[in-house]
PDB file of C-alpha atoms in Angstrom:
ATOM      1  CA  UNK A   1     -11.782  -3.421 -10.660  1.00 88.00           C
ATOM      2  CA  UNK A   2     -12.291  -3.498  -6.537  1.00 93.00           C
ATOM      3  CA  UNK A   3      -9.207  -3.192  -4.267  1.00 96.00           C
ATOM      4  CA  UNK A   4     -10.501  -3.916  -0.580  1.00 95.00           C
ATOM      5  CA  UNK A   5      -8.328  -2.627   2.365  1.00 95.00           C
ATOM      6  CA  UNK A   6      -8.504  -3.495   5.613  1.00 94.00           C
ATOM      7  CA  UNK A   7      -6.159  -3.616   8.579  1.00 96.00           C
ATOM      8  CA  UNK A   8      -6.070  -0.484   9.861  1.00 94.00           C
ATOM      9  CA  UNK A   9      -6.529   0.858  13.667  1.00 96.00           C
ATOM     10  CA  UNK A  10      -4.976   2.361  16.619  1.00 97.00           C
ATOM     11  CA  UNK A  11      -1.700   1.319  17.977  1.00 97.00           C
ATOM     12  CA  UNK A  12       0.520   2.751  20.172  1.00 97.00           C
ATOM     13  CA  UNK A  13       4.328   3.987  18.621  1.00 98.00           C
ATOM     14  CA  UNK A  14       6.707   1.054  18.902  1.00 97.00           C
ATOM     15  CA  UNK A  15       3.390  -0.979  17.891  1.00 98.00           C
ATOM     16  CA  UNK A  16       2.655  -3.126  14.534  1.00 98.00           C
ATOM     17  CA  UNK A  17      -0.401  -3.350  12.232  1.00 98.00           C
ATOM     18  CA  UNK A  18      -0.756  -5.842   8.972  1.00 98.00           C
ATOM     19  CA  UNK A  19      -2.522  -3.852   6.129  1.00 98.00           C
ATOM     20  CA  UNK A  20      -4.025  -6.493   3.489  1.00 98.00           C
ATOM     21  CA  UNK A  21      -5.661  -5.253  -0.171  1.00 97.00           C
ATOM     22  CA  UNK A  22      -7.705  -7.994  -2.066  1.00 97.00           C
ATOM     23  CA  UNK A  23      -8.378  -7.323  -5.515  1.00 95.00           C
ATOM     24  CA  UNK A  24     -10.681  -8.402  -7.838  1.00 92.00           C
ATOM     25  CA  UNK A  25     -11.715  -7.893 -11.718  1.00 89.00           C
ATOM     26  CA  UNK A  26      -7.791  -7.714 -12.673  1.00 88.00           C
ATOM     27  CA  UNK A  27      -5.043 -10.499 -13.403  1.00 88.00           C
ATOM     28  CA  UNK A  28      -3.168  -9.796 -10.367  1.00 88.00           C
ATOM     29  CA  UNK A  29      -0.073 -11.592 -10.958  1.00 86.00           C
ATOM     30  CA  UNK A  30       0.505  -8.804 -14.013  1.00 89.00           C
ATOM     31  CA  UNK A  31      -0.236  -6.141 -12.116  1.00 93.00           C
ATOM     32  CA  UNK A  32       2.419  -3.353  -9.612  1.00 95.00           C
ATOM     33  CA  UNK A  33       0.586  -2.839  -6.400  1.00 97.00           C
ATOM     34  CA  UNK A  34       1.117  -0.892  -3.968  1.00 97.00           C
ATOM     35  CA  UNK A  35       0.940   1.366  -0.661  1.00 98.00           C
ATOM     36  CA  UNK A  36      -0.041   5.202   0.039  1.00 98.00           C
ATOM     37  CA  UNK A  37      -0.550   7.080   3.013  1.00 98.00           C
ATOM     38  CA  UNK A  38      -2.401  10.570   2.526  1.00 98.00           C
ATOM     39  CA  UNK A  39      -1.967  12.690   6.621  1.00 95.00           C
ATOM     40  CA  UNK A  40      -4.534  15.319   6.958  1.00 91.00           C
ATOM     41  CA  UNK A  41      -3.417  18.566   4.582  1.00 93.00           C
ATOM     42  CA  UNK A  42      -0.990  16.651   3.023  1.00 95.00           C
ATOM     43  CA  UNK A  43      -0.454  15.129   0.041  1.00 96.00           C
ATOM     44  CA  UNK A  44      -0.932  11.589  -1.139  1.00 97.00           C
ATOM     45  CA  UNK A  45       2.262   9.786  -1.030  1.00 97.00           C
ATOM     46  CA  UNK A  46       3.451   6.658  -2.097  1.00 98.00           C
ATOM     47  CA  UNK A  47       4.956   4.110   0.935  1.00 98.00           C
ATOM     48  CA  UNK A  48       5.955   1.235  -1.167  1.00 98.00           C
ATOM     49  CA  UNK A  49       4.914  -0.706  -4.427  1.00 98.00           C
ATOM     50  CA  UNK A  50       5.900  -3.966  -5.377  1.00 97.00           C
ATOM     51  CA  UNK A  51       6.099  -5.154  -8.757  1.00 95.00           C
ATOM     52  CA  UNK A  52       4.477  -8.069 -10.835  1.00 93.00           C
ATOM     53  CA  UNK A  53       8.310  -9.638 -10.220  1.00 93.00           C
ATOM     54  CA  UNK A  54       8.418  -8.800  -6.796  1.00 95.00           C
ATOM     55  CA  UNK A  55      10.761  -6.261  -7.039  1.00 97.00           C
ATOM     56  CA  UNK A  56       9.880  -3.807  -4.103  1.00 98.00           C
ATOM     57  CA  UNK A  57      10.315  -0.069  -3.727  1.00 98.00           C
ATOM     58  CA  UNK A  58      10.242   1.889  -0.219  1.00 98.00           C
ATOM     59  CA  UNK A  59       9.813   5.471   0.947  1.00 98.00           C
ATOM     60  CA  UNK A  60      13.284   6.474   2.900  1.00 98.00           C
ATOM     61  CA  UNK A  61      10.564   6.896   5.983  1.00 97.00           C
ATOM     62  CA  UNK A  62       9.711   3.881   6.023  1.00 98.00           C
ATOM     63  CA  UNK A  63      12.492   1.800   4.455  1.00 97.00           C
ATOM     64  CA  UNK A  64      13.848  -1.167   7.312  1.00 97.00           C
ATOM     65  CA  UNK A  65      10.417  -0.632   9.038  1.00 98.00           C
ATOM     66  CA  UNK A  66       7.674  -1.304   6.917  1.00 98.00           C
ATOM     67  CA  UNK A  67       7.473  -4.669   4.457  1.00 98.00           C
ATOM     68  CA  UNK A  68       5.379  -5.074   1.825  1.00 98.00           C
ATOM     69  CA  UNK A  69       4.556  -8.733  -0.216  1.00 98.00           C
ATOM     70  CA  UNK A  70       2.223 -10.233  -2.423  1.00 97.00           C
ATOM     71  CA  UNK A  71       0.129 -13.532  -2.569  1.00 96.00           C
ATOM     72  CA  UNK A  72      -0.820 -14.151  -6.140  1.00 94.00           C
ATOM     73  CA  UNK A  73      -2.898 -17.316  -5.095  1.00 95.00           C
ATOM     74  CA  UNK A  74      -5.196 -14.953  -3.283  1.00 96.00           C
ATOM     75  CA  UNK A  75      -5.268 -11.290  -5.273  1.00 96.00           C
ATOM     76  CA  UNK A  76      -3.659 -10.103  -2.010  1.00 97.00           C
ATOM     77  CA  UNK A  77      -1.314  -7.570  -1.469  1.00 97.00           C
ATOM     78  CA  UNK A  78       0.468  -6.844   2.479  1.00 98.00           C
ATOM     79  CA  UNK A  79       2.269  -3.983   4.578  1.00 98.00           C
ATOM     80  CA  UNK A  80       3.877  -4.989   7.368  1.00 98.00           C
ATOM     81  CA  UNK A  81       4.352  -2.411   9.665  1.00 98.00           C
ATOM     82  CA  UNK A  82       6.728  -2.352  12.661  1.00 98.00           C
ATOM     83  CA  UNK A  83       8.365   0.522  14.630  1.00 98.00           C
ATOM     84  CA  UNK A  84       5.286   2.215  13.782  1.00 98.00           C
ATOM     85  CA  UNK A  85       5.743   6.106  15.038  1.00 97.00           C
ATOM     86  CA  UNK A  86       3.472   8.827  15.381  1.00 96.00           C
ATOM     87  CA  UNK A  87       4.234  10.283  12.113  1.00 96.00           C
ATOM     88  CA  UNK A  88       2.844   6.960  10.694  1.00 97.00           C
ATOM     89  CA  UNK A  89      -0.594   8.321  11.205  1.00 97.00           C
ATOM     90  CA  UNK A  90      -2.613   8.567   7.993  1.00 98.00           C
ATOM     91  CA  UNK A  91      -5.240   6.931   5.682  1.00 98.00           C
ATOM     92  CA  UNK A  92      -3.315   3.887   4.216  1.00 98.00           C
ATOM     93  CA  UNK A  93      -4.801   3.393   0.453  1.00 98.00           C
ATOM     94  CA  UNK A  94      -4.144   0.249  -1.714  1.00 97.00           C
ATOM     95  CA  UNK A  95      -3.251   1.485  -5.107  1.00 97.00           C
ATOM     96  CA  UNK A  96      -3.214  -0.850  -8.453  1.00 96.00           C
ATOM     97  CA  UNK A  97      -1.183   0.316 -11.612  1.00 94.00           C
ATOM     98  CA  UNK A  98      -1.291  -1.415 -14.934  1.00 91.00           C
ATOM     99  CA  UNK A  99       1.628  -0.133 -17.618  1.00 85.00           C
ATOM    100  CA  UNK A 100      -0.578   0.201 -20.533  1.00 85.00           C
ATOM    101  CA  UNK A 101       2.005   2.213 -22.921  1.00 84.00           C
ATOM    102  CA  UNK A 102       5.484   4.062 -21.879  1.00 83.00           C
ATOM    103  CA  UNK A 103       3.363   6.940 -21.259  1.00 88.00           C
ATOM    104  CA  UNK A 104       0.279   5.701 -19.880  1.00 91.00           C
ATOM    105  CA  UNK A 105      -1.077   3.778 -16.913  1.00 90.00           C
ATOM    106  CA  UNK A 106      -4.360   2.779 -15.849  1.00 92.00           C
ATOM    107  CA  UNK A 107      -4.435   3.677 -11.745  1.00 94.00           C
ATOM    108  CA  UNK A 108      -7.207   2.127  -9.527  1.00 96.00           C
ATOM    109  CA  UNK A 109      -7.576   2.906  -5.650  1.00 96.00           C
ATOM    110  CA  UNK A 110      -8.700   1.316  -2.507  1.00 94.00           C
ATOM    111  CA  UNK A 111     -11.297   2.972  -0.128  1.00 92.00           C
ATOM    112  CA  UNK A 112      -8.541   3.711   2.182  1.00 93.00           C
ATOM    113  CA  UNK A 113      -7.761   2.490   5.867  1.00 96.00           C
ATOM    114  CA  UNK A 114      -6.826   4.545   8.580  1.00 97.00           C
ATOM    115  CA  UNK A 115      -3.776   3.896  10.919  1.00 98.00           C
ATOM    116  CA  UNK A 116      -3.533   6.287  14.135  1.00 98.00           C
ATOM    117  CA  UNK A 117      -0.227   5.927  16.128  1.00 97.00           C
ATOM    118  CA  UNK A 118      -0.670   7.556  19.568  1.00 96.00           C
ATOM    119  CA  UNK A 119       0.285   6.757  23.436  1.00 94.00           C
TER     120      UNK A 119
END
């Protein structure tokens, strides 16, 4: 399995930025994907997933700002990002979860993108 991010950059608060994740070597359509933003000394956490349904799922910081969708034609999952503040600033990562059993999942990760948000 490869997720591929891409999208990231510097943009100034107020700004927006389009992250896109292409994966490959997985049925996509079965498959939650999602968003996570790691800031330096902090922890990994998530921004928002979408399901194979396309039921969606957003951090409170983020919620009315940020929207994430899914093309199943192309293995493509997006985050929209608007509003974007300075406390945006992290390394975005494209993360892939298949339910295998009520108590087990099979996680895979993108190389991460990096979003900066500064004047």
């Amino acid at each position: 399995v490869q997720l591929q991010a891409s999208g990231g950059g510097l943009v100034q608060p107020g700004g927006s930025l389009r992250l896109s994740c292409t994966a490959s070597g997985l049925i996509f359509s079965r498959i939650r994907m999602g968003w996570y933003r790691q800031a330096p000394g902090k922890q990994r956490d998530l921004v928002a997933v979408i399901t194979s349904g396309g039921i969606t799922n957003y951090a409170v910081s983020v919620k009315g700002r940020f929207t994430i969708s899914r093309d199943n034609a192309k293995n493509t999952v997006y985050l929209q990002m608007n509003s974007l503040k300075p406390d945006d600033t992290a390394v975005y990562y494209c993360n892939a979860r298949r339910v295998v059993t009520v108590e087990s999942v099979d996680d895979w990760w993108g190389q991460g993108t990096q979003v900066t948000v500064s004047s």
